[in-house]
Amino acid sequence: MKKNRTVWSNRLSKGNSKNFQRIGSSINVDKRLYKEDILASIVHTHMLIKQKIIPKKDGLRIIKGLKKIEKEIDKNKFKFKEQFEDIHQNIEKRLFQIIGESAGFLHTARSRNDQVVTDFKIWVKHSTEDIIKFLDNLIRSILNKSENNINTVMPGFTHLKNAQPVSFAHYLLAYVEMLIRDKKRFLNNIILIDECPLGSAALAGTAFKIDRKFTAKKLGFKKPTNNSIDSVSDRDFAIDFLSAAATCAMHLSRLAEDFIIFNSEAFGFVEFRDKVLTGSSIMPQKKNPDPAELIRGRTAINYGNLNSMLTIMKGLPISYYKDLQDDKELVFDSYDTLKDSLLMAIELIQNLNTKKNNMKQMAQKGYTTATDFADFLSMKKKFPFRKGYYISSKLVNYAEKKKIRLDQLSKGEINKFVKVDIDIPKMFDVVNSMNSKTSFGGTSTKNVKKMIIKYRKDLK
Amino acid sequence: MKKNRTVWSNRLSKGNSKNFQRIGSSINVDKRLYKEDILASIVHTHMLIKQKIIPKKDGLRIIKGLKKIEKEIDKNKFKFKEQFEDIHQNIEKRLFQIIGESAGFLHTARSRNDQVVTDFKIWVKHSTEDIIKFLDNLIRSILNKSENNINTVMPGFTHLKNAQPVSFAHYLLAYVEMLIRDKKRFLNNIILIDECPLGSAALAGTAFKIDRKFTAKKLGFKKPTNNSIDSVSDRDFAIDFLSAAATCAMHLSRLAEDFIIFNSEAFGFVEFRDKVLTGSSIMPQKKNPDPAELIRGRTAINYGNLNSMLTIMKGLPISYYKDLQDDKELVFDSYDTLKDSLLMAIELIQNLNTKKNNMKQMAQKGYTTATDFADFLSMKKKFPFRKGYYISSKLVNYAEKKKIRLDQLSKGEINKFVKVDIDIPKMFDVVNSMNSKTSFGGTSTKNVKKMIIKYRKDLK
Amino acid sequence: MKKNRTVWSNRLSKGNSKNFQRIGSSINVDKRLYKEDILASIVHTHMLIKQKIIPKKDGLRIIKGLKKIEKEIDKNKFKFKEQFEDIHQNIEKRLFQIIGESAGFLHTARSRNDQVVTDFKIWVKHSTEDIIKFLDNLIRSILNKSENNINTVMPGFTHLKNAQPVSFAHYLLAYVEMLIRDKKRFLNNIILIDECPLGSAALAGTAFKIDRKFTAKKLGFKKPTNNSIDSVSDRDFAIDFLSAAATCAMHLSRLAEDFIIFNSEAFGFVEFRDKVLTGSSIMPQKKNPDPAELIRGRTAINYGNLNSMLTIMKGLPISYYKDLQDDKELVFDSYDTLKDSLLMAIELIQNLNTKKNNMKQMAQKGYTTATDFADFLSMKKKFPFRKGYYISSKLVNYAEKKKIRLDQLSKGEINKFVKVDIDIPKMFDVVNSMNSKTSFGGTSTKNVKKMIIKYRKDLK
Amino acid sequence: MKKNRTVWSNRLSKGNSKNFQRIGSSINVDKRLYKEDILASIVHTHMLIKQKIIPKKDGLRIIKGLKKIEKEIDKNKFKFKEQFEDIHQNIEKRLFQIIGESAGFLHTARSRNDQVVTDFKIWVKHSTEDIIKFLDNLIRSILNKSENNINTVMPGFTHLKNAQPVSFAHYLLAYVEMLIRDKKRFLNNIILIDECPLGSAALAGTAFKIDRKFTAKKLGFKKPTNNSIDSVSDRDFAIDFLSAAATCAMHLSRLAEDFIIFNSEAFGFVEFRDKVLTGSSIMPQKKNPDPAELIRGRTAINYGNLNSMLTIMKGLPISYYKDLQDDKELVFDSYDTLKDSLLMAIELIQNLNTKKNNMKQMAQKGYTTATDFADFLSMKKKFPFRKGYYISSKLVNYAEKKKIRLDQLSKGEINKFVKVDIDIPKMFDVVNSMNSKTSFGGTSTKNVKKMIIKYRKDLK
């Protein structure tokens, strides 16, 4: 075998064209898998020795050589070569340089087809665990911020129109619910990914007496995969990661959108510390919430990657095809993007100040307690809700015409619509309204406090 | 209240413009939820009675009226009206016609915001269970077809080039693995969806003393949702359904692609019965595998719907926005599309005949046992695999030049490359090769038989 | 031939399975093409007669029969049958019923493959022209609204933070620019689509002496397509339509988002008439801008359809495959969706009132004239812009700390930062600022007036 | 101003958090725009001098400094700094180092908002021109290959089933048609992009007396943009590029799919030279068409990028938002991906050999001349086509049952179905069939030759 050539250099007499060598090579992307690749090779070699498939002496030299290579890469002393196409050949070729012909025993009973999917699954599993940690940190930040805003009343919105008064903490906890679902989704992925493809070889399995349960266990998988063809064809785990990442990014984009709106001069609900803001090159006064906009915009990156991966897989005959090469770049990019978005979300939350007066003032606009009055008629006057609703809407029309708030109406004015004896300021008070929502999951401070305690407990 | 007007007709003095009434109305789509809507309303009313929030007498009239409406719709005697916008108002308006003012009690302590998401979640849950049944049927069909093809040898492909001999049953079982993962994904969704939003009202919860645990349980949910704002904003369950459907459709598209290729004149591996074929309007000889092409093409519909739903949600401020209206059409369409694709896949499998001779002949092309020879050198001569691989590739080059198969080489020819004593026909026999792959998950008939038994057991 | 069977019923002995017949049939979708299909058939028949390929007598009977069928469908008296799969076979079968065996001459020298793409191209061309008309109407509505708001000053935003004062008309005209680009895109599509595929037959062309230039011209195309295989494989024109629609929908979504934000209680820049608003089922006070939300949300439908079409085409071997069947549903849906969104945008604009005081007040917040001061220093003091910018930012910091506006600073205070002699109220006046932006394309009312005149002229 | 700080360091007292500085910085991506940025700055400065807005002396120093910076970057001697966020600030900051305070004049009458979109438009325009060159090269390669295959008969496919005999050249020219449409699409983009945004400043235009026509012309644009707000908000040109790239990639994916199928052992229509093939790490015999698979797979990358860009823009309020930052990475990636795919397509075509015997043999399978017989009955016996079609389908059934080809039928056998006097071998000969398709756009060699000449002429 020629030293500086691919393993198939005998079969394919000439090297690849310059363009194709550059384009076909994936080493710039998949070198990120070097630790997983070396780990899997070491475990594979241990198994080959244990099963007496290769001589122990050669096996041990392989393992030693692989560890040396890992250190070289760790220390940035490894020279990745494009002509060896990918991380697998780069390492095997270097192994030959270090330990000579013994290196030839390494690729027994395996193929790059099962090797790459094993490496990649290990990486995705660990990266999923990483994301879960970031999710926990974000939840923690939100809980801290919520704790200081249990009594902060703001208008809840539907259609971006003032709807009913809610607690800012309750609003923030809605995001905790989303993030908890994200965690569940990522945790489900870890269960789905938990089968080891190593030993499926090219696509048919192998005649060597390998022990796949051994390698599966040593690599942290629950068991080996059931079908060798499926093993090398399957990229569901990549889609699952990208899909959970897309949904999580979507949640963050909603938070970002809310913050961008709340941070506008018109809303003025929140402000952020300078360390998460940027200025303008022309407008001297500007303070822009760039991180929120990046979170929102980059959701599109997470979507696009999912879209690309699904498109790659659509109508692909089974088993391995080079189309699959780009799976790693897509997943790496979605991981990096989501991690950065989570980081920015954490910093935004930590650097956010609530402008409570503005929030409260805004909560009083838009007749946000009209529903409370309808409910009151239903409770106290035993009106059908639709009747109470109808009367309340007449009251709103009247107040709107007079350009006053509902709590500025006189008893006499109200009595023109319905005979009731109420404490007007209390009836239409936004804090009262908020605290009356004591149904499970409602926005009363009592509920909110309980939920924060519960979330904290679940986090531990 | 005016009879023929929306519930908000007092607040919004004039009806909507003709165009907007037509475009804004969702009744043509969401009438599909009528059973879920009526069920949720009945359960809600039971709870209101139980909690003494509304008079029992009125409550019972409501329930009776709702049941009457359900029958009307069942029998196609209900007149859906565009001006009442959606299924919820259509039913409430009809209820007024049937039972009069008592109908006004129905909408106590709820909003359309929590109502629609409750209806929709119930629908998605049941539809997910449906899909799982179709998946089981498809798995069953594949197992039946596999059972008859355990010994059918075909070339396994990578890069659509002949790779190694495999069993057609083993090939088919790769799809069983995919479908089992699909099942797991849909089952996970059922767990994720299992919280009932009813009682979250508009977005803040309610001051009425409702019993959300009661309604949750009666509607088949494990528990009520934790946060009222999240409850009316959340469409994760729709995305989860669309996402699992997209991945499942992708699996089917790969099967379809394989079948289209195998059904070509050039491959001639399979043929389908006429009942799943169509002809041409111009070419008298044609028999086209349209169902396979529909399955493959419609994967794009499942992808597009997922893409649309994610796009709708991106950057949407919480809580309810009319943007969410299209969630149902997307999910309904993905359900219908996937169900039809599963149906067609079942029919394709059931109407498929294998042309075993063609498969075997093709398995002998492309030097598919070259790896067996390399493995043999590794096992018997104790060569490093790379050395065996190298020698075997030389043999292939030689045979290719002579335009013969490996099993047509003479012992003398082989010995020019390496000294070995082998039974040449056996060494390069494709059935032998297939059966030698006894590693766990490999294609040996022994393995395949075991797996079929296991899959059957798991199905029950 | 059996009467109630497909044209290929001799070759494919049995009918399709019930499921496949239902799923494989496209008649529910493609019946929308009946006028195009009949037109193309009539033109085709004229050509066959002219070229003496079929007897004149039979040809004339065909034409008469087709016209009768068109009237039947017009009047809803045509019975579409699922078992005849599509509009083409439905019409051909009916033609046999009406005129007998002469109908057998119709399908000479053509195939459904070229027939369907011809019909579809005609439809897309006309629908593109339709969309352009709606675009013109929307532009007209915006110009009308702009005319009344040339002097309406509002804060221009970057990052949703107040940036610089601009004219509301100038803001609206930004959308006119987008819509003009949309028009150009659709007009380009009309040029790209202008080749007639009819006569390409199945995929190879035909041996009949047809006159494709004749049919192309009669059907309104510039010329016949150059390559028969490409002709039946090509769906670029569908992608081009979907792509232009997606971009146009995106523009509308931005307008919608702006309107939703401007319509919030916090911004209060605009309000809409009741006829484009809806209420809430629970909150008596609500007036929600549903049409804007529908426009925004349905952008996702336009995106999803483009995504689906691209996915269908990806990796599809040429020429015709049943995968293409769904092209029509996607294009029809995107056309309907975009048309409705344009309609709603027109109505929103027509029913929009500007709250000019709120806009002006908001324009004064956020130090929106800080750049004007920096520019002033650059112009009058000949400072490098960066120096002026720096001084102005110090002024902003100072004013912010004092919680006053820039125009509330005293000359003495300003002179602490830089020696200047200015008319303070004028310097920081938002209308002055707006009108100073006289650079081409800038927001000065002078510019805006000119542009409105120009746009009006271009419309005619 | 502090040396090592952003331009807004006075307004935003502290630097950004470490995380946000890293994540918010775009310099790693947008440094690719340095030539465009420097060019635009130089032209802007010339205009500022010409208009006497800045002192000539300072202006000339700026230009000299910028040219120096360009050389530094050319030679890889420029130190890009993350804390200066983007290419614009990096260059401005370096300019201060080189020429001192005169650098402060550069940013007069402009903002990064108009600057970045100007740079980007110039880049996209040039890159579009690049792509068109590659398209021309690919067309040229296909024409060369076609020229040698005018008489190469192969089965044309519909549904991957043998349909009718066609020329391999005719098949290849179908792709020329697609690529010509791609060219038109990219050329249309160049017209659409041809307006210069420079001078729109932040979003409002400027009070400086700038000459936008001058800068537009000098930067190669036809004219300045009409509306300053639209100018900084618009990314249509990016979408147009991504969209044209997606469609072009789709075309290439179809070619790739065809080649992968034709290169399979079963089809054996083509083979590629070793320089565009790769081997397997385990199977010694393998020769895989990786470039074709990369082309096919990476279509998904082009799709994903389009999808991401559309998603970024959806519902984005106008004018500039940081969401737009990722526009460049998406476009750069789509350009690189498409260019590489075009390169690989060119190499595949150039390294492709046709296996003409296999093609011809396959063309004779599947009764590909059955339509010719039906046409013959129509032409010579004056049967309605449907009658001829029916008889021909009976013939096919008969031959299929006997397991013979149509040209192996005896006259007597044919006469059982219809009385005709034909030269049987000629009637069913695939070359005859091919050459009979003389209709415009048909596959006869006569047509094909003409078309090649026409395409060559159009290329020049």
Coordinates of C-alpha atoms in Angstrom, one line a residue, chain D residues 94-322:
Chain D
R94 CA -7.8 50.4 11.9
L95 CA -8.2 53.5 9.8
F96 CA -8.0 55.6 13.0
Q97 CA -4.8 53.8 13.9
I98 CA -3.3 54.6 10.4
I99 CA -4.5 58.1 9.7
G100 CA -5.7 59.4 13.1
E101 CA -8.7 61.7 13.6
S102 CA -9.3 62.2 9.8
A103 CA -10.8 58.8 10.0
G104 CA -13.6 60.3 11.9
F105 CA -14.9 61.9 8.6
L106 CA -15.5 58.6 6.9
H107 CA -18.8 57.7 8.5
T108 CA -20.4 61.0 7.5
A109 CA -23.9 60.6 6.0
R110 CA -24.0 56.9 6.2
S111 CA -24.8 54.2 8.7
R112 CA -23.7 50.6 9.0
N113 CA -27.3 49.8 8.0
D114 CA -26.9 51.1 4.5
Q115 CA -23.2 50.2 4.3
V116 CA -23.7 46.5 5.0
V117 CA -26.5 46.1 2.5
T118 CA -24.5 47.9 -0.1
D119 CA -21.5 45.7 0.4
F120 CA -23.6 42.6 0.4
K121 CA -25.5 43.6 -2.8
I122 CA -22.2 44.1 -4.6
W123 CA -21.0 40.7 -3.4
V124 CA -24.2 39.0 -4.5
K125 CA -24.2 40.6 -7.9
H126 CA -20.6 39.5 -8.6
S127 CA -21.3 36.0 -7.2
T128 CA -24.3 35.7 -9.4
E129 CA -22.2 36.5 -12.4
D130 CA -19.7 33.8 -11.2
I131 CA -22.5 31.2 -11.0
I132 CA -23.6 32.0 -14.5
K133 CA -20.1 31.3 -15.7
F134 CA -20.1 27.9 -14.0
L135 CA -23.5 27.2 -15.6
D136 CA -22.1 28.0 -19.0
N137 CA -19.2 25.6 -18.3
L138 CA -21.6 22.9 -17.3
I139 CA -23.7 23.4 -20.4
R140 CA -20.6 23.3 -22.5
S141 CA -19.6 20.0 -21.0
I142 CA -23.0 18.5 -21.5
L143 CA -23.0 19.7 -25.2
N144 CA -19.7 18.0 -25.7
K145 CA -20.9 14.7 -24.2
S146 CA -24.2 15.0 -26.2
E147 CA -22.3 15.4 -29.4
N148 CA -20.8 12.0 -29.0
N149 CA -24.1 10.4 -28.1
I150 CA -26.6 11.6 -30.6
N151 CA -27.1 8.1 -31.9
T152 CA -26.9 6.4 -28.5
V153 CA -30.3 4.9 -28.0
M154 CA -31.5 4.3 -24.4
P155 CA -34.9 3.7 -22.9
G156 CA -36.6 6.8 -21.8
F157 CA -38.3 6.4 -18.5
T158 CA -41.5 7.4 -16.9
H159 CA -42.0 6.0 -13.4
L160 CA -38.5 4.5 -13.8
K161 CA -40.2 1.9 -16.1
N162 CA -39.0 1.7 -19.7
A163 CA -41.2 4.0 -21.7
Q164 CA -40.0 4.8 -25.2
P165 CA -36.5 4.7 -26.9
V166 CA -34.7 8.1 -26.8
S167 CA -31.3 9.4 -27.6
F168 CA -28.9 9.7 -24.7
A169 CA -28.0 13.1 -26.2
H170 CA -31.7 14.1 -26.1
Y171 CA -31.8 13.0 -22.5
L172 CA -28.7 15.1 -21.6
L173 CA -30.1 18.1 -23.5
A174 CA -33.1 18.1 -21.2
Y175 CA -30.6 19.3 -18.5
V176 CA -29.3 22.0 -20.8
E177 CA -32.9 23.3 -20.9
M178 CA -33.0 23.4 -17.1
L179 CA -29.6 25.1 -16.9
I180 CA -30.7 27.7 -19.4
R181 CA -33.7 28.5 -17.2
D182 CA -31.3 28.7 -14.2
K183 CA -29.3 31.3 -16.1
K184 CA -32.4 33.3 -16.9
R185 CA -33.3 33.2 -13.2
F186 CA -29.9 34.4 -12.1
L187 CA -29.9 37.1 -14.9
N188 CA -33.2 38.3 -13.7
N189 CA -31.8 38.6 -10.2
I190 CA -29.0 40.9 -11.5
I191 CA -31.7 43.2 -12.8
L192 CA -33.7 43.1 -9.6
I193 CA -30.6 43.8 -7.5
D194 CA -29.5 46.8 -9.5
E195 CA -30.3 49.6 -7.0
C196 CA -27.8 51.1 -4.6
P197 CA -28.8 51.6 -1.0
L198 CA -25.8 53.7 0.0
G199 CA -26.9 57.0 1.4
S200 CA -30.1 55.7 3.0
A201 CA -28.2 56.1 6.3
A202 CA -29.8 54.6 9.4
L203 CA -33.2 54.5 7.8
A204 CA -34.3 58.1 7.2
G205 CA -31.9 59.4 4.6
T206 CA -29.6 62.2 5.5
A207 CA -29.5 66.0 5.7
F208 CA -26.1 66.1 4.1
K209 CA -26.2 67.1 0.4
I210 CA -25.0 63.8 -0.9
D211 CA -25.0 62.6 -4.5
R212 CA -26.5 59.1 -4.5
K213 CA -26.5 58.8 -8.2
F214 CA -22.8 59.3 -8.2
T215 CA -22.1 56.5 -5.7
A216 CA -24.7 54.2 -7.3
K217 CA -23.0 54.5 -10.7
K218 CA -19.5 54.2 -9.4
L219 CA -20.4 51.0 -7.5
G220 CA -21.9 49.5 -10.7
F221 CA -25.6 50.0 -9.8
K222 CA -28.1 51.4 -12.3
K223 CA -29.6 53.8 -9.8
P224 CA -30.0 54.6 -6.1
T225 CA -32.9 52.9 -4.2
N226 CA -36.1 54.9 -3.9
N227 CA -37.0 54.6 -0.2
S228 CA -34.5 54.8 2.7
I229 CA -36.6 52.7 5.1
D230 CA -37.0 49.9 2.5
S231 CA -33.3 50.1 1.6
V232 CA -32.1 49.0 5.0
S233 CA -34.9 46.5 5.6
D234 CA -34.8 44.8 2.2
R235 CA -33.1 41.4 1.8
D236 CA -35.1 40.3 -1.2
F237 CA -31.9 40.1 -3.2
A238 CA -30.6 37.5 -0.7
I239 CA -33.8 35.5 -1.1
D240 CA -33.7 35.8 -4.8
F241 CA -30.2 34.4 -4.9
L242 CA -31.0 31.6 -2.5
S243 CA -34.1 30.8 -4.4
A244 CA -32.4 30.6 -7.8
A245 CA -29.7 28.5 -6.2
A246 CA -32.2 26.1 -4.7
T247 CA -33.9 25.5 -8.0
C248 CA -30.5 25.1 -9.8
A249 CA -29.4 22.6 -7.1
M250 CA -32.6 20.8 -7.6
H251 CA -31.8 20.3 -11.3
L252 CA -28.4 19.1 -10.4
S253 CA -29.9 16.7 -7.9
R254 CA -32.0 15.1 -10.6
L255 CA -29.0 14.7 -12.8
A256 CA -27.1 13.2 -9.9
E257 CA -30.0 10.8 -9.2
D258 CA -30.1 9.7 -12.8
F259 CA -26.4 9.1 -12.8
I260 CA -26.4 7.1 -9.6
I261 CA -29.1 4.9 -11.0
F262 CA -27.5 4.5 -14.4
N263 CA -24.2 3.7 -12.7
S264 CA -25.7 0.8 -10.7
E265 CA -24.7 -2.7 -11.6
A266 CA -28.3 -3.4 -12.6
F267 CA -28.5 -0.5 -15.1
G268 CA -24.9 -0.3 -16.2
F269 CA -25.6 2.6 -18.6
V270 CA -22.6 4.6 -17.6
E271 CA -19.3 4.4 -15.8
F272 CA -17.1 7.1 -14.3
R273 CA -13.3 7.4 -14.3
D274 CA -11.6 6.6 -11.1
K275 CA -10.8 10.3 -10.3
V276 CA -14.4 11.0 -9.4
L277 CA -14.9 7.7 -7.5
T278 CA -14.1 6.5 -4.0
G279 CA -13.7 3.1 -2.5
S280 CA -14.8 1.4 0.7
S281 CA -12.8 0.9 3.9
I282 CA -14.0 -2.7 4.1
M283 CA -15.2 -3.9 0.7
P284 CA -12.2 -4.3 -1.6
Q285 CA -14.2 -4.2 -4.8
K286 CA -16.1 -0.9 -4.4
K287 CA -16.1 2.1 -6.7
N288 CA -18.7 4.6 -5.5
P289 CA -20.0 7.7 -7.3
D290 CA -19.6 10.0 -4.3
P291 CA -19.7 13.3 -6.2
A292 CA -23.1 12.5 -7.5
E293 CA -24.3 11.7 -4.0
L294 CA -22.8 14.9 -2.7
I295 CA -24.6 16.9 -5.3
R296 CA -27.9 15.2 -4.5
G297 CA -27.5 15.5 -0.8
R298 CA -26.3 19.1 -0.7
T299 CA -29.4 20.2 -2.5
A300 CA -30.8 20.0 1.0
I301 CA -28.2 22.6 2.1
N302 CA -29.4 25.0 -0.6
Y303 CA -33.0 24.3 0.4
G304 CA -32.3 24.8 4.1
N305 CA -30.6 28.1 3.6
L306 CA -33.5 29.4 1.6
N307 CA -35.8 28.2 4.2
S308 CA -33.8 29.9 7.0
M309 CA -33.6 33.2 5.2
L310 CA -37.4 33.2 4.5
T311 CA -38.0 32.3 8.2
I312 CA -35.7 35.2 9.4
M313 CA -37.6 37.7 7.3
K314 CA -41.1 36.5 8.2
G315 CA -42.9 38.9 10.4
L316 CA -39.8 41.0 11.0
P317 CA -41.0 44.6 11.6
I318 CA -39.3 46.9 9.1
S319 CA -36.2 48.3 9.1
Y320 CA -32.9 47.0 10.5
Y321 CA -32.8 44.2 13.1
K322 CA -29.9 42.1 14.2

